[in-house]
XYZ file of C-alpha atoms in Angstrom:
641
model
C 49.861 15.669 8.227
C 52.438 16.780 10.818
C 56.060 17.243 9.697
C 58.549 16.464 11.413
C 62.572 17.937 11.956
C 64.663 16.806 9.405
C 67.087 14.729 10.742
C 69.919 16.197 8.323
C 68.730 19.657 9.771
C 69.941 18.918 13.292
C 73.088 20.589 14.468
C 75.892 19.108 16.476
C 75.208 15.831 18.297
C 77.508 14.311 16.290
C 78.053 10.875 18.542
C 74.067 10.151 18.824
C 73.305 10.694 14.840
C 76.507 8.599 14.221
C 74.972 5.780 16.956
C 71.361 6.119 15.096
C 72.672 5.523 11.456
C 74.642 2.371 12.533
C 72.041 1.116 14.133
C 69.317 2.122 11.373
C 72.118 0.275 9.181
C 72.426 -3.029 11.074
C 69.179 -3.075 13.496
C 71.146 -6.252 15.014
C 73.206 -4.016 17.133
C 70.773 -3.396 19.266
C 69.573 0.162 19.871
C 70.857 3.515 21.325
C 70.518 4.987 24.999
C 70.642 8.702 24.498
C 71.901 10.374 28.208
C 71.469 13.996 29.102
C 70.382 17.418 29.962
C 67.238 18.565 29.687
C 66.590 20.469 26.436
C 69.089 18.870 24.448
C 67.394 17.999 21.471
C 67.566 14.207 22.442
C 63.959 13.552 21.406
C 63.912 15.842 18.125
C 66.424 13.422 16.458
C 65.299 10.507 17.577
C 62.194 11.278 15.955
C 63.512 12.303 12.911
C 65.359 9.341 12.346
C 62.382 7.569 10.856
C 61.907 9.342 8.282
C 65.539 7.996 7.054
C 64.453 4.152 7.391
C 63.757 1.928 4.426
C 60.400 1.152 3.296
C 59.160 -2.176 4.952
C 57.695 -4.964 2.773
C 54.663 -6.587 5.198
C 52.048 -9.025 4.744
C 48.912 -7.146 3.398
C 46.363 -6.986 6.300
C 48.790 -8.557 8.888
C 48.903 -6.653 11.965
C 52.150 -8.145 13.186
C 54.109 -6.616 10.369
C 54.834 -10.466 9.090
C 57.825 -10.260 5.626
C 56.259 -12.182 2.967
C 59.368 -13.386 2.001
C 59.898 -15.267 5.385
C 56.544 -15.075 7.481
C 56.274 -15.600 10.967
C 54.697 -19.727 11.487
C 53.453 -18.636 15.048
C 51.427 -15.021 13.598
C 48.508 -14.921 15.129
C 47.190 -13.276 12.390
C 48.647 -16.625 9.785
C 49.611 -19.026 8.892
C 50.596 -16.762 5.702
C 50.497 -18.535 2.298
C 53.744 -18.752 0.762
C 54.734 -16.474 -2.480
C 52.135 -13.359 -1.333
C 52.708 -10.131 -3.019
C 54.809 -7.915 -0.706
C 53.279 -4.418 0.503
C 55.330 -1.807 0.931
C 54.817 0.728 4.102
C 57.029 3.164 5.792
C 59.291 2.088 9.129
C 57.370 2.833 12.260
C 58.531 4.494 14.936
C 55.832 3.341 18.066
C 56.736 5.616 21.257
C 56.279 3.916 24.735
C 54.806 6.370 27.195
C 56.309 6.007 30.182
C 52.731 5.562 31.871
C 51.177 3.292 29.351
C 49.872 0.482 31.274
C 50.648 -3.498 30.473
C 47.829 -3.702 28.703
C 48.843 -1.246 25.783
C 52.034 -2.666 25.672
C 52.206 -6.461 25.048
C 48.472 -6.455 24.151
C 44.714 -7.303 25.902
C 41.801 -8.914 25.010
C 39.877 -7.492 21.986
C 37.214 -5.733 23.703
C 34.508 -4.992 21.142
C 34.696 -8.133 19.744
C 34.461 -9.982 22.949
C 31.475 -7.911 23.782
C 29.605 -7.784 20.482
C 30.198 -11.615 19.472
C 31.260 -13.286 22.967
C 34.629 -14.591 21.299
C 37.614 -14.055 22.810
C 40.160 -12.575 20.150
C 43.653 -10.573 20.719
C 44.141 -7.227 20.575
C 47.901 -6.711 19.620
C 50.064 -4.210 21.723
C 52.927 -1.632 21.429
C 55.445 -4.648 20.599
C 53.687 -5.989 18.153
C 53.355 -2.404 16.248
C 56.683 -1.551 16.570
C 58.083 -5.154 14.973
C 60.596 -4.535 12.414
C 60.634 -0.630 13.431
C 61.727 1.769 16.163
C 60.465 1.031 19.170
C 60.576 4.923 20.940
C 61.087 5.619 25.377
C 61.496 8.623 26.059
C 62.585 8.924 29.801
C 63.446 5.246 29.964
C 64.611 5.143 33.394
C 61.100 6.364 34.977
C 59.839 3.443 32.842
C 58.033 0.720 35.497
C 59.597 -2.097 36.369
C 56.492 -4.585 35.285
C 56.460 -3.129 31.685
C 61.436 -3.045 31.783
C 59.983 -6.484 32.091
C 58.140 -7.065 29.208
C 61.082 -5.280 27.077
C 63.630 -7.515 28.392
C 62.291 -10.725 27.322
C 61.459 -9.263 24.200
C 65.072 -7.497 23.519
C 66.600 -10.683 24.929
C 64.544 -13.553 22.316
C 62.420 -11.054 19.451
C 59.558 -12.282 20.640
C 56.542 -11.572 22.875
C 54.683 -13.951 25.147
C 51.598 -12.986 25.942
C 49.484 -14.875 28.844
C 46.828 -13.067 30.088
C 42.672 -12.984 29.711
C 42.514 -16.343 28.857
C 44.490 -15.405 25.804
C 47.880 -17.627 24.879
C 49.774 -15.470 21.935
C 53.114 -15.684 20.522
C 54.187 -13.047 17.876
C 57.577 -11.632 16.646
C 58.737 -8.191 18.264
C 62.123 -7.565 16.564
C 62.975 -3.593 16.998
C 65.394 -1.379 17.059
C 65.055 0.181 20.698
C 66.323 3.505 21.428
C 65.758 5.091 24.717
C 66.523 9.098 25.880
C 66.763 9.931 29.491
C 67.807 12.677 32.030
C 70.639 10.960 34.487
C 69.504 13.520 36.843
C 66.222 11.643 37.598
C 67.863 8.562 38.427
C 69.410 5.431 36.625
C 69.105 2.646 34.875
C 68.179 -1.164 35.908
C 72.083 -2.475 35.118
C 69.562 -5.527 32.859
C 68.009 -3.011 30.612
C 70.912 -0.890 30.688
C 73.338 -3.213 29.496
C 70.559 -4.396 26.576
C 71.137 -0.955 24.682
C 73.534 -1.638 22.108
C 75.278 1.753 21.964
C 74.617 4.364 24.426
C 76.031 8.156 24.250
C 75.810 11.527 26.543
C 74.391 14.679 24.712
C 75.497 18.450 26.358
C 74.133 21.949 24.421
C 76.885 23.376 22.824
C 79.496 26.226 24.525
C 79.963 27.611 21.578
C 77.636 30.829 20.867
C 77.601 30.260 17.418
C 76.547 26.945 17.355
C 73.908 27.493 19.679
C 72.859 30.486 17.465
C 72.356 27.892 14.128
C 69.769 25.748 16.597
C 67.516 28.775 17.838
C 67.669 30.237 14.097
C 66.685 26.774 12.518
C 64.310 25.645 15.147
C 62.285 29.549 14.949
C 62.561 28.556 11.457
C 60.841 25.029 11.410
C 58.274 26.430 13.842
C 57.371 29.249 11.624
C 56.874 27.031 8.421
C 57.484 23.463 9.094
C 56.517 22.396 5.553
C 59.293 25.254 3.953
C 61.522 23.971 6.433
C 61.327 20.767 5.140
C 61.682 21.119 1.934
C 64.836 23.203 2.244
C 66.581 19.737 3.447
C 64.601 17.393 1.487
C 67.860 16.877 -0.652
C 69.674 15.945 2.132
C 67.492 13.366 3.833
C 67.009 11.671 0.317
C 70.802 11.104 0.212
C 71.285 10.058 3.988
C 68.226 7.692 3.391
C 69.796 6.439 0.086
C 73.381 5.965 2.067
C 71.778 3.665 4.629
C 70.192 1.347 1.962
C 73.245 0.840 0.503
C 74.576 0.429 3.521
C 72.077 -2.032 4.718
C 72.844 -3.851 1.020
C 76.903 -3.795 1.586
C 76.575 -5.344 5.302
C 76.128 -8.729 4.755
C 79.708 -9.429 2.481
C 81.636 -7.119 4.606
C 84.383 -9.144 6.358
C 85.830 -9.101 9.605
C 89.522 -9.979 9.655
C 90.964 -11.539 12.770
C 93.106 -8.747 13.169
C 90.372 -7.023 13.975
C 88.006 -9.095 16.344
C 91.430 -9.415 18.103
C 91.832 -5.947 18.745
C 87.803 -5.663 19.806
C 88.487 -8.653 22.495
C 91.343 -6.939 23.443
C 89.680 -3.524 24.163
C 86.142 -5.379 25.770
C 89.188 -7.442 28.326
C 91.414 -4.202 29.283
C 87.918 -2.477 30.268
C 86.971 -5.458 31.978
C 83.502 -5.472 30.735
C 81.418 -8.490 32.078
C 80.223 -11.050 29.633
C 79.993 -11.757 25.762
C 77.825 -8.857 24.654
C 79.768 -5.725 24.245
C 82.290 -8.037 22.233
C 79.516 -8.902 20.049
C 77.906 -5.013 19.642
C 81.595 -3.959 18.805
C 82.062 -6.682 16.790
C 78.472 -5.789 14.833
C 79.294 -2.088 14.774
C 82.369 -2.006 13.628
C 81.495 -3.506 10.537
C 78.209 -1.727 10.137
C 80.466 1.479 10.453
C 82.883 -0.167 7.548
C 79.777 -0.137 5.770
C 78.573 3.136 6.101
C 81.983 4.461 5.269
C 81.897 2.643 1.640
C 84.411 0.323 2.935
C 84.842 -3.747 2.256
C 86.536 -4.665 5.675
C 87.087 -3.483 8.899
C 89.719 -1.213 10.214
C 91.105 -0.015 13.351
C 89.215 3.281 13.460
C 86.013 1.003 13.068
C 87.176 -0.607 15.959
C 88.164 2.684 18.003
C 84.533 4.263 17.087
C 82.906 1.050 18.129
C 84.811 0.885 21.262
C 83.868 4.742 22.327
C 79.905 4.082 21.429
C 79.790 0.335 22.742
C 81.530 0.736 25.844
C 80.933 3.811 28.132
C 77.665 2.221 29.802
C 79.121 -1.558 30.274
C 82.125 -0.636 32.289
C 79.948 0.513 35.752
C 80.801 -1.466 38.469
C 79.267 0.140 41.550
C 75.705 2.418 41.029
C 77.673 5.501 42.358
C 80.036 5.299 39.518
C 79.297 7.596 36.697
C 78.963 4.897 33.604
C 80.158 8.039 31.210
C 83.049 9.012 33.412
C 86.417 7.597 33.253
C 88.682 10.130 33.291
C 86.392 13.277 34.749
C 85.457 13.763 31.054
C 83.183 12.587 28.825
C 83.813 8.529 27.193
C 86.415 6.070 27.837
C 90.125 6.543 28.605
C 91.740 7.183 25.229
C 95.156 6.313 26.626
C 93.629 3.249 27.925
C 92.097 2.574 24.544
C 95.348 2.908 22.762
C 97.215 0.951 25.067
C 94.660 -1.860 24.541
C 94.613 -1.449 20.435
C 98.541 -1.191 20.658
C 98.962 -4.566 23.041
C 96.271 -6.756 20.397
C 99.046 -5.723 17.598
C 101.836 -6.982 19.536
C 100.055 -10.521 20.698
C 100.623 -13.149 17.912
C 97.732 -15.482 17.068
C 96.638 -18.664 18.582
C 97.681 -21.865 17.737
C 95.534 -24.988 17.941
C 97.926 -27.054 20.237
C 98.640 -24.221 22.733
C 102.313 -23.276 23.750
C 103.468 -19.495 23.489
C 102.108 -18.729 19.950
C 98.613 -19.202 21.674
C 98.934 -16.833 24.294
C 99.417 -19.241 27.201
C 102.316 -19.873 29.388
C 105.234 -18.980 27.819
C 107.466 -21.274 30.498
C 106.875 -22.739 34.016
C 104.030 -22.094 36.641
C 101.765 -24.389 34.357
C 98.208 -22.447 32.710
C 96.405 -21.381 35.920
C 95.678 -18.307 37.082
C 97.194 -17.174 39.959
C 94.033 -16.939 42.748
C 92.732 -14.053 43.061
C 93.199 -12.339 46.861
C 89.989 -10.614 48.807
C 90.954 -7.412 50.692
C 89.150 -7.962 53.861
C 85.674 -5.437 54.023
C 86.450 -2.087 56.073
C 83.867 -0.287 57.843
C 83.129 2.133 55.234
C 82.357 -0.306 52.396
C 78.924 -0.192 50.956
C 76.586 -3.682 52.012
C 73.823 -5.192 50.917
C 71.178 -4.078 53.979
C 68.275 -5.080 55.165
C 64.663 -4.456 53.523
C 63.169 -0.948 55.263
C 59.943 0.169 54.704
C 56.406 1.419 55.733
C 54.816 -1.115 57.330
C 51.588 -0.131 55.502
C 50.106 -0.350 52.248
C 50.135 1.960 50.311
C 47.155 2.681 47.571
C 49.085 3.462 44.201
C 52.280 5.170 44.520
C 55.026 5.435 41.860
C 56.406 2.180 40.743
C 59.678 0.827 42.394
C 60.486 -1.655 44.814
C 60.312 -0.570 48.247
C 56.686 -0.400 49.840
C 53.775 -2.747 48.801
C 50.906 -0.970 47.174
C 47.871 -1.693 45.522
C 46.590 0.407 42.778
C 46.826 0.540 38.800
C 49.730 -0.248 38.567
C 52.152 -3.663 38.924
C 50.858 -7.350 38.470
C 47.404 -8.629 38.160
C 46.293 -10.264 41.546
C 42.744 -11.312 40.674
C 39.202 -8.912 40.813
C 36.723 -8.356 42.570
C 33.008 -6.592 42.690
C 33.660 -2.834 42.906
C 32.832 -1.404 45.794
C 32.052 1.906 44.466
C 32.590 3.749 41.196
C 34.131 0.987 38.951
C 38.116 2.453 38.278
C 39.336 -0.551 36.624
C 37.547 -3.118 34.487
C 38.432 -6.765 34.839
C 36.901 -7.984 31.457
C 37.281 -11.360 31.238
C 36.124 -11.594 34.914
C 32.883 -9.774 33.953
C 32.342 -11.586 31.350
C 32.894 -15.123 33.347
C 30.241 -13.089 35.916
C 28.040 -13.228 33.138
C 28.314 -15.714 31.097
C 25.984 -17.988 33.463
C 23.568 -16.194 32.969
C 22.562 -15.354 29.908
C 19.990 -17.905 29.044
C 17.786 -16.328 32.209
C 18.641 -13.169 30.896
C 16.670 -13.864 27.187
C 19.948 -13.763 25.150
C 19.502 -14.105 21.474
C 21.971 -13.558 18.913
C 25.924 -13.253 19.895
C 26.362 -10.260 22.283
C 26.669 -10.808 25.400
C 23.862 -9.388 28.019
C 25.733 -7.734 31.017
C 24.519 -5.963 34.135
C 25.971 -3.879 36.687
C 26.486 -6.455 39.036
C 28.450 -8.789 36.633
C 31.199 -5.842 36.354
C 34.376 -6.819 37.928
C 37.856 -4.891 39.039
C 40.769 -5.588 38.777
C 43.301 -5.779 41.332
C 47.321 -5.214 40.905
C 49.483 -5.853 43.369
C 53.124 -4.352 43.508
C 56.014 -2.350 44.848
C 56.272 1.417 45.227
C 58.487 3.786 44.964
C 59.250 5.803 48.246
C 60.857 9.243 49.075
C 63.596 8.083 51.534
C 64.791 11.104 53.991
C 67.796 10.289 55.824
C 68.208 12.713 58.566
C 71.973 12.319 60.149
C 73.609 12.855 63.042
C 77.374 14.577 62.242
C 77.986 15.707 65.640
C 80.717 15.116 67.907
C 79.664 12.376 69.592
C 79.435 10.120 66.860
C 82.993 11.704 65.310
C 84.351 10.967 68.852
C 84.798 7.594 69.254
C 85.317 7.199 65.757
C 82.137 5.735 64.394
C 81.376 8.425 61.483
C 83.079 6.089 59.075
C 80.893 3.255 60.002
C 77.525 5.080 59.577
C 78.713 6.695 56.433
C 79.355 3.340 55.358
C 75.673 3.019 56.630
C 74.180 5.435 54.974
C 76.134 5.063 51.494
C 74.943 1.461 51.885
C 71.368 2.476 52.314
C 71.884 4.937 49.228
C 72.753 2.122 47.059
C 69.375 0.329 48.251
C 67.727 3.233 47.418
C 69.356 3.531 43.942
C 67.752 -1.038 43.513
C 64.589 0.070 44.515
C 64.519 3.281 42.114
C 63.705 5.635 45.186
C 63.516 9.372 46.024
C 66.007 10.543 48.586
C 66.606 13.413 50.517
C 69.812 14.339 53.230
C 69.127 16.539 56.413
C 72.311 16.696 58.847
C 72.730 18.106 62.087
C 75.446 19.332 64.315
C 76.850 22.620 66.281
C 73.528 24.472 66.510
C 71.637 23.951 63.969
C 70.767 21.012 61.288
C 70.768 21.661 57.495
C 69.055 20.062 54.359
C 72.384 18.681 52.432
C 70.491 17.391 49.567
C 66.605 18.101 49.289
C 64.742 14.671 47.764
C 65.822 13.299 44.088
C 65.833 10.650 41.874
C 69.810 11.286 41.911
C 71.503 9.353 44.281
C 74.517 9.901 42.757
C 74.126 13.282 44.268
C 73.753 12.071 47.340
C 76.492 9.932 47.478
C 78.527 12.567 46.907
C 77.362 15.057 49.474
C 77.437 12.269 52.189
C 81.054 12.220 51.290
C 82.185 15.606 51.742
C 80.020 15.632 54.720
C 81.262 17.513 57.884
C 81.319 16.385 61.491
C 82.143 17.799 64.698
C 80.480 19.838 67.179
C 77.131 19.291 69.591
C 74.478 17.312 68.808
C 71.413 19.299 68.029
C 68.881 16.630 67.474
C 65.440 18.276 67.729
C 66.812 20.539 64.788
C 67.345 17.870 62.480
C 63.640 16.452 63.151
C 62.046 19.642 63.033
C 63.898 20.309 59.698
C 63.131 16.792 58.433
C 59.177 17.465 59.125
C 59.674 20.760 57.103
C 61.288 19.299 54.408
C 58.443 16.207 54.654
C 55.453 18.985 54.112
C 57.185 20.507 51.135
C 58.088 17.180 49.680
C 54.168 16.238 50.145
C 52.982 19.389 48.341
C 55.115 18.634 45.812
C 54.428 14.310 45.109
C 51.651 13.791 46.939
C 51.324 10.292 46.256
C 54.847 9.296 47.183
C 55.016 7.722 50.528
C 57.795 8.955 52.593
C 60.389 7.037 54.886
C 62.073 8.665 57.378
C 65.588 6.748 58.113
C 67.221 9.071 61.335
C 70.536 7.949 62.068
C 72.242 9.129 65.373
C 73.019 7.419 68.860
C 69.924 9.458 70.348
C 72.128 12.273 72.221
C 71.180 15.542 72.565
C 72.883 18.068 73.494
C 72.109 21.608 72.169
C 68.912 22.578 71.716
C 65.359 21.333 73.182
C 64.031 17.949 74.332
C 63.864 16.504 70.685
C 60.895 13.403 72.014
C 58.648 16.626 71.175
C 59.976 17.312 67.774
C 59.716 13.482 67.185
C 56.251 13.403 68.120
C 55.018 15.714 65.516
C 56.699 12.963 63.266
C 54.265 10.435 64.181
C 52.404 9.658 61.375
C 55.544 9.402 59.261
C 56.835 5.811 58.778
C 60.289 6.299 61.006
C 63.045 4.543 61.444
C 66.224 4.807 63.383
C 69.554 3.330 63.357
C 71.132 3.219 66.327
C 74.584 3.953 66.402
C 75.141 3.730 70.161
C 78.560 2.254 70.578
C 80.625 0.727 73.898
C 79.678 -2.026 76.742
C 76.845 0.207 78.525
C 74.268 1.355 76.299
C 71.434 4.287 77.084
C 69.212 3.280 74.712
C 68.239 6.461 73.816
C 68.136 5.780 70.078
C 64.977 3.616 71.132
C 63.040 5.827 73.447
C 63.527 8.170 69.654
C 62.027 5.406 67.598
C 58.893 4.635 70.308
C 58.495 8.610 70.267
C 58.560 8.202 66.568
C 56.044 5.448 66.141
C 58.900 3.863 64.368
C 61.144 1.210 64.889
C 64.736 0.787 65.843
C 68.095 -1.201 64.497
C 71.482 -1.412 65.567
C 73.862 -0.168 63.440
C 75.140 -3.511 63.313
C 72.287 -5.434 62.600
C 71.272 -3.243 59.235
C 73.585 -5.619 57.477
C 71.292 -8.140 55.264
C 73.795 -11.073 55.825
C 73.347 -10.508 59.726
C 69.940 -10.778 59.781
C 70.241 -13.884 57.627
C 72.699 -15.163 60.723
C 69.993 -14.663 63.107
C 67.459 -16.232 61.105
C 70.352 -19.331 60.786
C 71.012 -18.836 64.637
C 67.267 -19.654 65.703
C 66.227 -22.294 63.305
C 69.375 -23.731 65.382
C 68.382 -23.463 68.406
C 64.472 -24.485 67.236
């Protein structure tokens, strides 16, 4: 039996144990996203938190984890007589890999059955195993978008749909989901993000002493796990005691209106958008009162709620750190107090309105004042245009950018394989060859199947690309003033890049030589901010940039081979230090290119084209990357038509 790290045994980390008991306390609060560094002990105590969770009463035999005391009608494993004798089991923790395909999660057709009887029969998934447990990702934002699906509608109604096979299910898949990731490999969807009840950033300690206590511990857990154990059995046993009576205070704890004024308050001033971080504060807050021993709520409930319910539901724009108000870690605490401080000093509502309600005090009537639009400047960030490699690709990483066929994304039908078989369609082999099993001699109630009734399946989707913007700084774009518009470009292209969960990379050139400002990461946070503090000035040494771009390509394809690149060169198509760069671009050719023109005045060159046919690629004018524009156009010649 493997043992695991005591939870009590943990040092530091005080925020994320805090977030895991409340929500091990009131599961209804609805999980914890766990942000940071690399070797920060974020998995170790999630892990060890189930050791801390009540037993779980369960149907006998059920393999939906159905409560006797109130079983689910729609189990496909019921209907459940009433009154049956509860079995006790431990909480589960069920971890999601990050690869597991859709299959393993929501759940597939039974396979032996199906082949040894010919029935079709379900086979339940990941969410029906972790119902009325912890439901474990670790590196949640690498998860695929076809399987943030699946967790969304079951997060958002506690139950899973399953259609698939020729299988119809419906089951319960109520969990506490708790989620650890490493903000340097890229975000969050803002849907899944904003689904995590609490969320809170982990750092290793500065202090040498502290960091000292977690080497010595963790030498001594690997040396003798069991001993280890045992030397803070005392202290899980009374954390796992706290939480059921916890769990037992919770549902007469009170919320005065004092209090769910002060949480509105607080969710207003940060101008968080919509009902649910009132509702987690709200749900905290007490659970918190409740872990404390307390009957009602107080103000430092509140305060703790706001800091662990907030931080991740105030981002407005991807480039915004979610954790970062203040260059620190957490919310403003002025802010906070100001907000707290103002909910004392409003009085309450009154049913009929007037200035005890907190409308109009005198004149100007009850309506807002409208709210003014600052016209868009050319820097803003845009929604742009779809780019991408014209291709298919065969199996990439999951995003949103390229189409791809492979493993991976939704089923799209099957087909014969037409070599070695990599992905078994069974319910289309079996329709292969079910027609044919009275020529075949069948007797009894397997099934007889041959290699030519073996089908494939086929998944279509969207891949995930490694983006390389290669940029001209030089000069002649700083010149006549149009280094704020293709910044504005670029960040707008970054914040594409961030939707459709891409790799990027930043290669500049100017003066006499080009540089790589940012080699390609999931980060394009990073990005962002080196495209700010980016340079410009001096000639325009264009061949450089491509001939650093290819170099940085052929490391990049060493390193993820099966990560399509897109090479996005931005520059008016000047040259002028340097050699003829329609060479350089040639040994681009096979790389999906292209190149935004920022050629500017009433006579054009077109040099910036004569790059992109040298390229293979295509080429846009800076003014047309704009998605509303192309809509325009589209509008423009259904006109005409």
């Amino acid at each position: 039996m493997t043992v695991g790290y005591p939870f009590s045994a943990v040092v530091g980390h005080d925020d994320l144990k805090l977030a895991l008991l409340l929500n091990a306390v009131s599961p209804a609060i609805g999980g914890v996203l766990v942000r940071g560094e690399k070797g920060t002990a974020k998995s170790t105590v999630v892990r060890s938190l189930a050791a801390l969770l009540p037993r779980v009463a369960v149907v006998a035999g059920c393999r939906f984890s159905c409560d006797p005391a109130a079983p689910d009608p729609s189990c496909p494993d019921g209907p459940h007589a009433n009154g049956l004798s509860p079995h006790p089991r431990p909480a589960r923790l069920v971890e999601l890999p990050v690869g597991a395909s859709e299959d393993r999660v929501a759940g597939s057709l039974d396979l032996e059955r199906a082949l040894t009887e010919g029935v079709k029969a379900y086979e339940p998934g990941l969410l029906a195993a972790a119902h009325r447990g912890v439901l474990y990702v670790d590196e949640v934002n690498l998860l695929h978008d076809h399987l943030v699906d699946l967790l969304l509608d079951a997060a958002a109604m506690g139950v899973a749909h399953v259609e698939r096979e020729g299988v119809s299910v419906r089951h319960a898949a109520r969990f506490l989901l708790v989620g650890t990731m490493n903000p340097e490999e890229g975000e969050l969807r803002p849907q899944l993000l904003d689904r995590f009840g609490l969320a809170v950033e982990v750092r290793a300690s500065r202090d040498p002493a502290e960091r000292a206590e977690v080497v010595r511990r963790r030498l001594a857990f690997e040396a003798d796990p069991a001993g280890f154990a045992r030397a803070y059995a005392g202290g899980e046993h009374d954390l796992a005691l706290r939480i059921a009576a916890a769990r037992d205070r919770l549902p007469a704890l009170a919320l005065p209106d004092d209090a769910l004024r002060k949480i509105t308050a607080v969710c207003a001033a940060f101008d968080v958008e919509g009902m649910r971080a009132d509702l987690v504060m709200a749900r905290t807050a007490v659970a918190l009162a409740a872990w404390e021993g307390r009957d009602e709520v107080t103000s430092d409930d509140v305060r703790t709620a706001a800091r662990l319910a907030l931080p991740h539901r105030r981002r407005r724009d991807p480039f915004d750190d979610p954790f970062d108000d203040t260059g620190g870690q957490g919310l403003d605490e002025e802010r906070l107090e100001q907000a707290l401080t103002d909910a004392d000093d409003t009085p309450d509502k009154g049913p009929d309105g007037g200035p005890d309600d907190g409308g109009p005090s005198g004149g100007g009537g009850g309506e807002q004042a409208p709210v003014s639009q600052a016209p868009v400047n050319p820097g803003t960030p845009y929604r742009t245009r779809l780019l991408a490699p014209e291709a298919t690709g065969r199996g990439g990483p999951a995003g949103r950018r390229g189409r791809t066929t492979g493993e991976s994304g939704r089923a799209a039908g099957a087909r014969a394989p037409g070599g070695r078989l990599r992905r078994l369609d069974l319910a289309a082999t079996l329709a292969a060859a079910a027609p044919h099993q009275h020529r075949r001699g069948r007797a009894g109630s397997g099934l007889v199947l041959r290699r030519e009734d073996l089908r494939e399946s086929l998944r279509e989707g969207r891949e995930s690309n490694l983006v390389l913007f290669c940029v001209d700084a030089s000069g002649s774009m700083a010149a006549r003033a149009r280094m704020r518009a293709v910044k504005g470009a670029v960040l707008s292209l970054l914040l594409d890049a961030y939707q459709r969960r891409d790799k990027v990379g930043l290669v500049t050139f100017r003066g006499a030589e080009a540089m790589v400002a940012l080699p390609p990461t999931s980060s394009v946070d990073l990005a962002s901010g080196r495209l700010a503090r980016l340079a410009t000035g001096g000639r325009t040494p264009l061949a450089a940039g491509l001939l650093r771009a290819e170099r940085v390509l052929a490391a990049e394809r060493l390193r993820d081979p099966r990560r399509r690149p897109l090479l996005v060169v931005v520059t008016d198509g000047r040259h002028t230090a340097g050699p003829d760069p329609v060479a350089a671009a040639r040994r681009l050719a096979g790389v999906a290119s292209v190149v935004v023109d920022c050629e500017h005045g009433p006579v054009r060159l077109g040099l910036a084209g004569r790059l992109a046919a040298a390229l293979g690629g295509t080429a846009i004018r800076l003014e047309e990357l704009a998605a509303d524009h192309l809509a325009a156009v589209v509008r423009d010649v259904r006109r005409v038509a």
